[in-house]
Coordinates of C-alpha atoms and ligand atoms in Angstrom, one line a residue:
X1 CA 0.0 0.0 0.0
X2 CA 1.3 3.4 -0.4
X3 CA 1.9 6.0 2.1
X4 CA -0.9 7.9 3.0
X5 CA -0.6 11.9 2.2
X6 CA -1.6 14.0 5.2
X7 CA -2.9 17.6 5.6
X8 CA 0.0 20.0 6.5
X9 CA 0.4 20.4 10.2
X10 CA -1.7 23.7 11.7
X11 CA -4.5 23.0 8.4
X12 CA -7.3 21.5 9.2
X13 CA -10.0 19.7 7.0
X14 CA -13.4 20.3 8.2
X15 CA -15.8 17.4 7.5
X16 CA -18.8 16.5 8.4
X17 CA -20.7 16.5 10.7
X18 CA -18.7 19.4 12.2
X19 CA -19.2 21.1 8.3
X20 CA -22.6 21.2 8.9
X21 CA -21.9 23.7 12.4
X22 CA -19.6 26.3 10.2
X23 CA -22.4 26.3 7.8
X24 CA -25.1 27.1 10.3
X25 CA -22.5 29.8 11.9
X26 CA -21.5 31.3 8.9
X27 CA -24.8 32.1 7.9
X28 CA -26.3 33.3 10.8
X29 CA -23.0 35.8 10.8
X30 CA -24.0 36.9 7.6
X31 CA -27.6 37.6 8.6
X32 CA -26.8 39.7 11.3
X33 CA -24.0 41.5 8.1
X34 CA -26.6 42.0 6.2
X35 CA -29.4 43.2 9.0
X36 CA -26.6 46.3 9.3
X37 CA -26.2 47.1 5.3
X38 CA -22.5 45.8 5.0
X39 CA -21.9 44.7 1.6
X40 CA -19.6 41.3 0.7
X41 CA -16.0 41.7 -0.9
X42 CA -14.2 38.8 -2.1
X43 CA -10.3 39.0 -2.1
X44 CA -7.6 37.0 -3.4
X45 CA -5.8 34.7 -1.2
X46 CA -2.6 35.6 -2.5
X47 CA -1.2 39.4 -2.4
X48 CA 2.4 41.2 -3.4
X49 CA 4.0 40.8 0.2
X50 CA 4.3 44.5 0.5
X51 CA 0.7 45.0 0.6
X52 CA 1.1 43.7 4.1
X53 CA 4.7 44.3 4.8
X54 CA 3.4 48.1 3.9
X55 CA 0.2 48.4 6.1
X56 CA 1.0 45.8 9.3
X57 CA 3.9 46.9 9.8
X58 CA 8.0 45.6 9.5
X59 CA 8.1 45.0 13.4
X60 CA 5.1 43.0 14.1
X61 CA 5.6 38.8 14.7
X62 CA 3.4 39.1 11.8
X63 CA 5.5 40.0 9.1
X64 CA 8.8 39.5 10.8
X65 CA 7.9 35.7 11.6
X66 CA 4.4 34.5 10.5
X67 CA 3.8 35.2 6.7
X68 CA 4.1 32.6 4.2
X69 CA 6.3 34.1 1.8
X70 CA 7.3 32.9 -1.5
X71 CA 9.0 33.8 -5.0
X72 CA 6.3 32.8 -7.7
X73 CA 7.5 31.3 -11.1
X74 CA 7.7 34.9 -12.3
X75 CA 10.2 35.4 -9.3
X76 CA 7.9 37.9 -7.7
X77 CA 7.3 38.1 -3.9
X78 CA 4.1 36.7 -2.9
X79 CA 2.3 36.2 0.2
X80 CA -0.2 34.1 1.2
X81 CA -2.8 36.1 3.3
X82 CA -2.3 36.4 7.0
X83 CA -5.4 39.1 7.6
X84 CA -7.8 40.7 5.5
X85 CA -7.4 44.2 6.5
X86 CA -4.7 44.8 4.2
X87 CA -5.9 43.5 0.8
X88 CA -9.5 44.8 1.6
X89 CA -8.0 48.2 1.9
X90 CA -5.7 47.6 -1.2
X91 CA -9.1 46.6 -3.4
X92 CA -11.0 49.6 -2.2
X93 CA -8.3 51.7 -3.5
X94 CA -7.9 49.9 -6.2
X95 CA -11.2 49.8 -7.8
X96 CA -12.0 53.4 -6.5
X97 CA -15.5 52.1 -4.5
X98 CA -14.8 55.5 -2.2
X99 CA -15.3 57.6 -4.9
X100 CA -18.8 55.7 -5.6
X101 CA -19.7 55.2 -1.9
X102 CA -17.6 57.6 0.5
X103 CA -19.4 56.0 3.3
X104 CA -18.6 52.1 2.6
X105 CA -19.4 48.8 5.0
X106 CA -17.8 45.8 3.3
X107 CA -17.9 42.0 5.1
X108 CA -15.2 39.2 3.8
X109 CA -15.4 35.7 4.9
X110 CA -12.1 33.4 4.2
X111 CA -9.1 31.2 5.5
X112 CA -5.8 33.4 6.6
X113 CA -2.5 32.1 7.1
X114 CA 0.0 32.9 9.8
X115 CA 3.0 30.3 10.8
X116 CA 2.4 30.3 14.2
X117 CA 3.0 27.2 16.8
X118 CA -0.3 25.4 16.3
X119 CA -1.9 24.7 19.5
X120 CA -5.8 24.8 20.4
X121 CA -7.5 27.6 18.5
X122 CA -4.1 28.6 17.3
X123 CA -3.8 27.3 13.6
X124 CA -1.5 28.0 10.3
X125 CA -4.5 28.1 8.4
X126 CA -7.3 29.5 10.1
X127 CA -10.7 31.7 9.0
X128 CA -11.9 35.2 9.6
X129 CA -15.3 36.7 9.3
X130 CA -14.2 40.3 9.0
X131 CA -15.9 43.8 8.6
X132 CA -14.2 46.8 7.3
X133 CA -16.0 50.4 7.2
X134 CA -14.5 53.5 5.1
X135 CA -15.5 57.1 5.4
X136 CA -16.6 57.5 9.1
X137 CA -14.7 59.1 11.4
X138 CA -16.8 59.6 14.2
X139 CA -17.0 57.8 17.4
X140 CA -21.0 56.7 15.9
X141 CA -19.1 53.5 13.9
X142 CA -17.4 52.8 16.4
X143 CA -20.1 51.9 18.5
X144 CA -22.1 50.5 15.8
X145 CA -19.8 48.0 15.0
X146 CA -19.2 47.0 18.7
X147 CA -23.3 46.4 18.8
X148 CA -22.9 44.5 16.0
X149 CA -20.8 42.7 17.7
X150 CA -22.8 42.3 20.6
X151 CA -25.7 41.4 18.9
X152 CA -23.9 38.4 17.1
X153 CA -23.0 36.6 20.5
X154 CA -27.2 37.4 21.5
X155 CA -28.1 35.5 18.4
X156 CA -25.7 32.8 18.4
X157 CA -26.5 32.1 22.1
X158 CA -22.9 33.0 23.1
X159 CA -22.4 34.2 26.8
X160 CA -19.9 35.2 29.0
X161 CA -17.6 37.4 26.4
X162 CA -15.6 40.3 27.8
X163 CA -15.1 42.9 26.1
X164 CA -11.6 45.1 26.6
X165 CA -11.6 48.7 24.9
X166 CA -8.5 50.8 24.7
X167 CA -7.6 53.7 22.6
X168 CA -3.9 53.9 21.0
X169 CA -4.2 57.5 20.1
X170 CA -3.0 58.9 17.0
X171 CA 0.5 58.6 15.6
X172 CA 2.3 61.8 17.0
X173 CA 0.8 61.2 20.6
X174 CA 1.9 57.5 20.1
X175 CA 5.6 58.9 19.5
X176 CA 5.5 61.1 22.9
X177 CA 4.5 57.7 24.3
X178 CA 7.0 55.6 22.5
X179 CA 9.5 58.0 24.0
X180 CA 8.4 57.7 27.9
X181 CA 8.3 54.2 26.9
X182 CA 11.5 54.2 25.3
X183 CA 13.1 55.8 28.7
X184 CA 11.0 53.1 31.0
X185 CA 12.4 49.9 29.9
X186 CA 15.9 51.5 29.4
X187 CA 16.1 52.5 33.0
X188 CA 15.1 48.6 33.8
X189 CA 17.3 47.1 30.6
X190 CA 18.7 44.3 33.2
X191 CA 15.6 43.0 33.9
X192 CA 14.2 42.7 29.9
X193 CA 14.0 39.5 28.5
X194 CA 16.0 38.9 24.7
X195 CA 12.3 39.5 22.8
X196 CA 12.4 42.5 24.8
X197 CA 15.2 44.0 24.0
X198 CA 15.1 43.7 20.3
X199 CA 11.6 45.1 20.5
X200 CA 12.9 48.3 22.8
X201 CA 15.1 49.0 19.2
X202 CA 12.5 48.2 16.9
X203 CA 9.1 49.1 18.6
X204 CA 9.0 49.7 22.3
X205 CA 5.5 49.7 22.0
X206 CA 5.6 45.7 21.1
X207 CA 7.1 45.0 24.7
X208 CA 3.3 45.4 25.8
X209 CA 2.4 42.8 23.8
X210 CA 4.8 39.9 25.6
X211 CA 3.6 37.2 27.2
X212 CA 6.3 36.4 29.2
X213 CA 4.9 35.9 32.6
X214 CA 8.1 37.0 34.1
X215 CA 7.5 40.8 32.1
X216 CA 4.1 41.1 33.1
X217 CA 5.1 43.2 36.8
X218 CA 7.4 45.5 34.6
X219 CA 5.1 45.9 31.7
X220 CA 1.9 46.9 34.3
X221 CA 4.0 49.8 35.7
X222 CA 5.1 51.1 32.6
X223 CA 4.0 54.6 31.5
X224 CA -0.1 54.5 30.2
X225 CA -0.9 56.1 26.8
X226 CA -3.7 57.5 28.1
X227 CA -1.6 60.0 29.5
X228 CA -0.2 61.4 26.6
X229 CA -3.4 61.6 24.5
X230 CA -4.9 65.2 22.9
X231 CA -7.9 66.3 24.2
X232 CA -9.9 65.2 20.4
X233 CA -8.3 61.6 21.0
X234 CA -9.3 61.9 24.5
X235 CA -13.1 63.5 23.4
X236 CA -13.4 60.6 20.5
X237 CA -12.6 57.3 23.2
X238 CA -15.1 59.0 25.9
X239 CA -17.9 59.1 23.1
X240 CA -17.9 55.6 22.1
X241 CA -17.9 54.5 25.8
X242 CA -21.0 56.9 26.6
X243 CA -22.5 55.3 23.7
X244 CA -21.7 51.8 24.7
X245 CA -23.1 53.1 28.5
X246 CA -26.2 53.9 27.4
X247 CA -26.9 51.2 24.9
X248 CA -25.8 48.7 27.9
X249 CA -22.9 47.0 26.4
X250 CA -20.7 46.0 29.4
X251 CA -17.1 46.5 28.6
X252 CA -13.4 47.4 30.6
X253 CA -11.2 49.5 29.6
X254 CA -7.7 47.8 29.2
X255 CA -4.8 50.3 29.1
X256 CA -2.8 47.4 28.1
X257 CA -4.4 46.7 25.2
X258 CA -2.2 47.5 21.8
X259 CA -3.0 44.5 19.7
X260 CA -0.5 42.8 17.5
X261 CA -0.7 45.0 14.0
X262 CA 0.8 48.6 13.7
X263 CA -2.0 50.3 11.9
X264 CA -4.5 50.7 14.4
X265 CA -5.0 54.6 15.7
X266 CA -7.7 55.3 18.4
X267 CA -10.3 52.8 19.5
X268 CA -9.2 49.2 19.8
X269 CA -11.2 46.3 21.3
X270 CA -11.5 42.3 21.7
X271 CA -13.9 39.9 22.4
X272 CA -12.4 37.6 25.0
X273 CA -13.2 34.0 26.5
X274 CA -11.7 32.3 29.4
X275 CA -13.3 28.9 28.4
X276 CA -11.0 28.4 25.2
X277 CA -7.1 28.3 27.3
X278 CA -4.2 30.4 26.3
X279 CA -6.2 31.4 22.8
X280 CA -9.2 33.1 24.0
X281 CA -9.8 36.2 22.2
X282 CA -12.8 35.4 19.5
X283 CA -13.3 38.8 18.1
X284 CA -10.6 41.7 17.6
X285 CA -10.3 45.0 15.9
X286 CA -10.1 49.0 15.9
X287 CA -9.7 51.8 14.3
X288 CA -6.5 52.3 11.0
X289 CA -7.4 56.1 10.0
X290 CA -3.8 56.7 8.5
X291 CA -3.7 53.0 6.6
X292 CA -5.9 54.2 3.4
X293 CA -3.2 57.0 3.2
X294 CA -0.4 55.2 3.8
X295 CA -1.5 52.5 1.1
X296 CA -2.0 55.4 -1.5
X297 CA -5.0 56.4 -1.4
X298 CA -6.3 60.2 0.3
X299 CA -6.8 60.5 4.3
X300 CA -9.6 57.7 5.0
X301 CA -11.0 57.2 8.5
X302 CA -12.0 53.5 8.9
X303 CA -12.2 51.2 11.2
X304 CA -13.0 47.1 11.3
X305 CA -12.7 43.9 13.6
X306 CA -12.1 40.1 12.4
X307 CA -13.4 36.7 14.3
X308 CA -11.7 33.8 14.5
X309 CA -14.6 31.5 13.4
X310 CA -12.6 28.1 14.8
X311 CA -12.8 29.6 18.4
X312 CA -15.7 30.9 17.7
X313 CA -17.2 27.7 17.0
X314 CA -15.3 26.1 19.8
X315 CA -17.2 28.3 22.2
X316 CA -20.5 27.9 20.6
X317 CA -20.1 24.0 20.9
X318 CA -19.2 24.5 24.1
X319 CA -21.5 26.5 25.4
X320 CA -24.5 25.0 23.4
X321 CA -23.7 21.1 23.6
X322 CA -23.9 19.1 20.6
X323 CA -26.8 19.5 18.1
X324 CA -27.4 16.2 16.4
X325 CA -26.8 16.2 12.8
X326 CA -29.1 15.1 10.0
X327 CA -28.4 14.7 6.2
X328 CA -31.8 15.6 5.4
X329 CA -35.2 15.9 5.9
X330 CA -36.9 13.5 3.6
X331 CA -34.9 10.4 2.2
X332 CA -36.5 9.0 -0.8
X333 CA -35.9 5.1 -0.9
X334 CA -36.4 2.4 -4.0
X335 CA -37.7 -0.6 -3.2
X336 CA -36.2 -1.9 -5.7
X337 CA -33.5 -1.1 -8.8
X338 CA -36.2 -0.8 -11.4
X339 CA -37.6 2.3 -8.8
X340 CA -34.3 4.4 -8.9
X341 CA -35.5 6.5 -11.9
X342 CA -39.1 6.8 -10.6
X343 CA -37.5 8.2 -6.8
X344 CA -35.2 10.6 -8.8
X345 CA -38.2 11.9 -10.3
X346 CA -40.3 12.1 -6.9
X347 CA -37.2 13.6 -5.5
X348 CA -36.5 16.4 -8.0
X349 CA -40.3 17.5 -7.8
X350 CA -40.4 17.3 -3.9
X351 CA -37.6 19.9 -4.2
X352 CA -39.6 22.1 -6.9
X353 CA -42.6 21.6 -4.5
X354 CA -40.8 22.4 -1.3
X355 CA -38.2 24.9 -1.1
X356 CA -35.9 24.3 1.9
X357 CA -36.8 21.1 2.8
X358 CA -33.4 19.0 2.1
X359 CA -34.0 15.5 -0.1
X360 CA -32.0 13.1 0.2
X361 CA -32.7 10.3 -2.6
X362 CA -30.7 7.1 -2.0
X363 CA -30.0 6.0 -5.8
X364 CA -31.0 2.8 -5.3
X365 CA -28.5 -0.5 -4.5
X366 CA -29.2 -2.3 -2.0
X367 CA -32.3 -4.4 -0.3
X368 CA -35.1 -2.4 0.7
X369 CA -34.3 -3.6 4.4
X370 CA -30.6 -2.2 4.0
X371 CA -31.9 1.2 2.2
X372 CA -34.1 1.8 5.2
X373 CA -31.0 1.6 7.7
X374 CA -29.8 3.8 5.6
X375 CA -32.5 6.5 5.5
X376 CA -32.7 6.0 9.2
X377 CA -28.4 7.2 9.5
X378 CA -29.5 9.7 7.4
X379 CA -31.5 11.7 10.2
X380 CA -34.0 12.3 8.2
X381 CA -37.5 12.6 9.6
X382 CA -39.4 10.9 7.5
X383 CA -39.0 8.1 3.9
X384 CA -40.8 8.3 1.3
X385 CA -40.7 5.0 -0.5
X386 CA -41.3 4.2 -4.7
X387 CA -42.0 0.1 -5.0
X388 CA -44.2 -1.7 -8.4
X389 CA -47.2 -1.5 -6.4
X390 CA -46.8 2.3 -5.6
X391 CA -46.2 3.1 -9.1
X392 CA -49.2 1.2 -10.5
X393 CA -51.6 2.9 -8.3
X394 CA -50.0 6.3 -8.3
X395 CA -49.2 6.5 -4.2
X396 CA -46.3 6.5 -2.0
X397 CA -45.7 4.4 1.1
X398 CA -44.3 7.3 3.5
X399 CA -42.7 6.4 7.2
X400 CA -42.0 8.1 10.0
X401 CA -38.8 7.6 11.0
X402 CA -39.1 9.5 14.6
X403 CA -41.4 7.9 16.2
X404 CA -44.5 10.1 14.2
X405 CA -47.3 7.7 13.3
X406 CA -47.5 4.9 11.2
X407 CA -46.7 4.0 7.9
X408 CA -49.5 5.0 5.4
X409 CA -50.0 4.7 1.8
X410 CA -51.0 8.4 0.1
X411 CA -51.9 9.6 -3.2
X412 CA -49.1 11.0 -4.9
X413 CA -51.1 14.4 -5.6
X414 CA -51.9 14.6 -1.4
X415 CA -48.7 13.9 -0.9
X416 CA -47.0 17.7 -0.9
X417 CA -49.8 18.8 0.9
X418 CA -49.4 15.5 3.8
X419 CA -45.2 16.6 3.8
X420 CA -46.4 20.2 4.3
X421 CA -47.9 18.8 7.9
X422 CA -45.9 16.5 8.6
X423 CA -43.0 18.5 8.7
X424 CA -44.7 20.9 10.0
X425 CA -43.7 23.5 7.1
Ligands
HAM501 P1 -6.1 39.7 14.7 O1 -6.3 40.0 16.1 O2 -4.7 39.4 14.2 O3 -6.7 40.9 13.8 O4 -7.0 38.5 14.3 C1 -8.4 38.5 14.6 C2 -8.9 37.2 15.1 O5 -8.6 36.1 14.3 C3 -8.3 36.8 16.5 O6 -9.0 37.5 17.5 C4 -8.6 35.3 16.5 O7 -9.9 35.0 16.9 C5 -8.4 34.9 15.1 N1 -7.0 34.4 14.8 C6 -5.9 35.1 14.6 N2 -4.8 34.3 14.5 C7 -5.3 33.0 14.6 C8 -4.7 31.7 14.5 N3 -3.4 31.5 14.2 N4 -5.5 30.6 14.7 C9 -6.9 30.8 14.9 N5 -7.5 32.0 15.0 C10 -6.7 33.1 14.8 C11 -6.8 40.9 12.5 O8 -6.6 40.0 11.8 C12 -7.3 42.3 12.0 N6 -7.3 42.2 10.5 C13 -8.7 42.6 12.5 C14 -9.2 43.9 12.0 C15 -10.0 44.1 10.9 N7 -8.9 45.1 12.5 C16 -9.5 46.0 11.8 N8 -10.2 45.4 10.8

């Protein structure tokens, strides 16, 4: 026999069942996308590396370590996506959609790549649900997209998220900080582990990001940001909490909080777990009003967030057991191989007749005993079965499988009408 070829470590297949749970969550994600008026963009997977080198930023464990980066046949540097933010900002410049709609709410929905360690909810391929807004600078998006947020955990029946806000100022109040900071660490350089210390040359600001438990006492008395804000950055952060006050949305405010991409400005937040270990933040994002610029296009406030949909889904499983899984709703069986054409048939107008309702038709093989084991598997609720006698007199033999009645012969043109109650349509 020959070796069997395996999925690369940190890239994960999903099958089913577990297929049928992403489904479900994807789309009521999207529902809740659309219930707001954000639009879908679709990206490539594969951008120039410095559309992310550009806008993420040279000093982040992103780019320095985590991007899968590679020469193309043409020789040209490519990268294989490790956030949408970049390429979503990239396309909207690109295809001028500003200049159409100034104030712009896009969605994407796709697998992201990072070379991390892979460990639970930590994954080399992994997939985003993102939302990226254009256009609005006020502290009024902000807030929206935090309900939004909000409202997504209601509706998927997730509980027990916290949610940290900071705000990282803009870029000249960031470089007073960076300099306090700067002055901090260098006055305790003995005590700085060797991550440290490169990041106190590169990016000072990084050096809140460790999670060296043996940093964590230094780190919490370093200088605050919040000290070193302008009264408008200031004005903008207390707005979007007196919004989230009065609309009820429970949050903390984490000074700490400076998230692992450079081109966030102003309000920043996650979504956290403590159910899920080490990797518990399900939901991330914040304001990048100097990235449209810096990526070539005019001054763009924007601001977006991006959810890890294999935590999520983690947590929801968690937190709301496991649902069992059916193939279908209806399984159409042949009592025999002469009644495979007749069951397509049946099947193919049971879907004209009733949208929604999933048919699964078993294409014969098979005794009838064996078929109806298999209709049973199939979760479905109830079989429908084709056999000579059925076809001669223009009725089907239909069987609850749950526990629902009896089996009963029907007329073929009461059937619909029978499913319609049965199901309880
Ligand atoms: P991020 O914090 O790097 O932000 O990622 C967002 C979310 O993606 C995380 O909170 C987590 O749920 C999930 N995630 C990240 N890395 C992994 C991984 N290796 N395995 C599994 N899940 C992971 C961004 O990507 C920004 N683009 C978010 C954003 C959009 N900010 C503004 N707009």
């Amino acid at each position: 026999m020959k070796e069997q070829l395996r999925a690369i470590r940190g890239m994960n297949d999903i099958v089913p069942p577990l297929s049928a749970r992403w489904q479900h969550l994807e789309q009521q994600v999207v529902g809740v996308l659309n219930a707001y008026g954000y639009q879908q963009i679709r990206l490539p997977i594969l951008e120039q590396t410095g559309v992310f080198e550009r806008s993420i930023g040279d000093t982040t464990d992103i780019v320095q370590k985590e991007m899968y980066t590679f020469a193309d046949r043409n020789g040209e540097r490519l990268t294989l996506r490790p956030e949408g933010t970049a390429g979503c900002v990239r396309a909207v410049l690109e295809h001028g959609l500003l200049n159409v709609q100034p104030h712009l709410r896009l969605w994407y929905i796709g697998a992201m790549f990072r070379h991390e360690r892979p460990q639970k909810g930590r994954y080399r391929q992994f997939h985003q649900i993102g939302v990226e807004t254009y256009g609005m600078a006020g502290p009024g998006i902000d807030a929206e997209i935090i309900l939004l947020t909000a409202r997504l955990w209601r509706e998927l029946g997730i509980n027990g998220l916290r949610l940290e806000l900071n705000t990282l100022g803009v870029a000249a109040e960031r470089e007073r900080y960076r300099a306090a900071l700067s002055q901090y660490f260098e006055a305790h350089y003995e005590v700085l582990d060797e991550d440290s210390k490169l990041r106190l040359v590169r990016n000072p600001l990084r050096i809140l990001d460790t999670k060296n438990p043996a940093m964590l006492g230094l780190v919490a008395n370093a200088p605050s940001l919040v000290d070193y804000l302008d009264p408008e950055s200031r004005e903008h952060f207390a707005a979007v909490c007196s919004i989230l006050n009065a609309a009820g949305v429970a949050y903390v405010v984490n000074p700490r909080l400076v998230r692992g991409l450079d081109y966030y400005s102003k309000t920043v937040f996650e979504w956290i777990t403590t159910e899920l270990g080490a990797q518990g933040t399900v939901c991330a994002g914040g304001r990048y009003d100097a990235l449209v610029e810096l990526m070539g296009g005019k001054p763009t406030p924007a601001i977006g967030f991006a959810m890890g949909l294999e935590r999520l889904l983690e947590l929801h499983a968690a937190q709301t057991g496991d649902q069992p899984s059916s193939e279908a709703d209806l399984c159409v069986v042949a009592a025999g191989d002469a009644e495979t054409a007749a069951t397509l048939r049946l099947a193919e107008d049971l879907r004209d007749d009733l949208r929604g309702v999933r048919v699964l038709c078993l294409c014969g093989g098979g005794s009838l005993k064996t078929q109806m084991k298999r209709a049973d598997r199939s979760g479905a609720q109830v079989a429908l079965i084709v056999g000579s006698e059925e076809l001669a007199s223009d009725t089907i033999t239909l069987k609850p499988l749950r526990g629902q009645g009896d089996q009963q012969r029907v007329p073929r043109a009461s059937l619909r009408d029978i499913l319609t109650k049965v199901l309880a349509l």
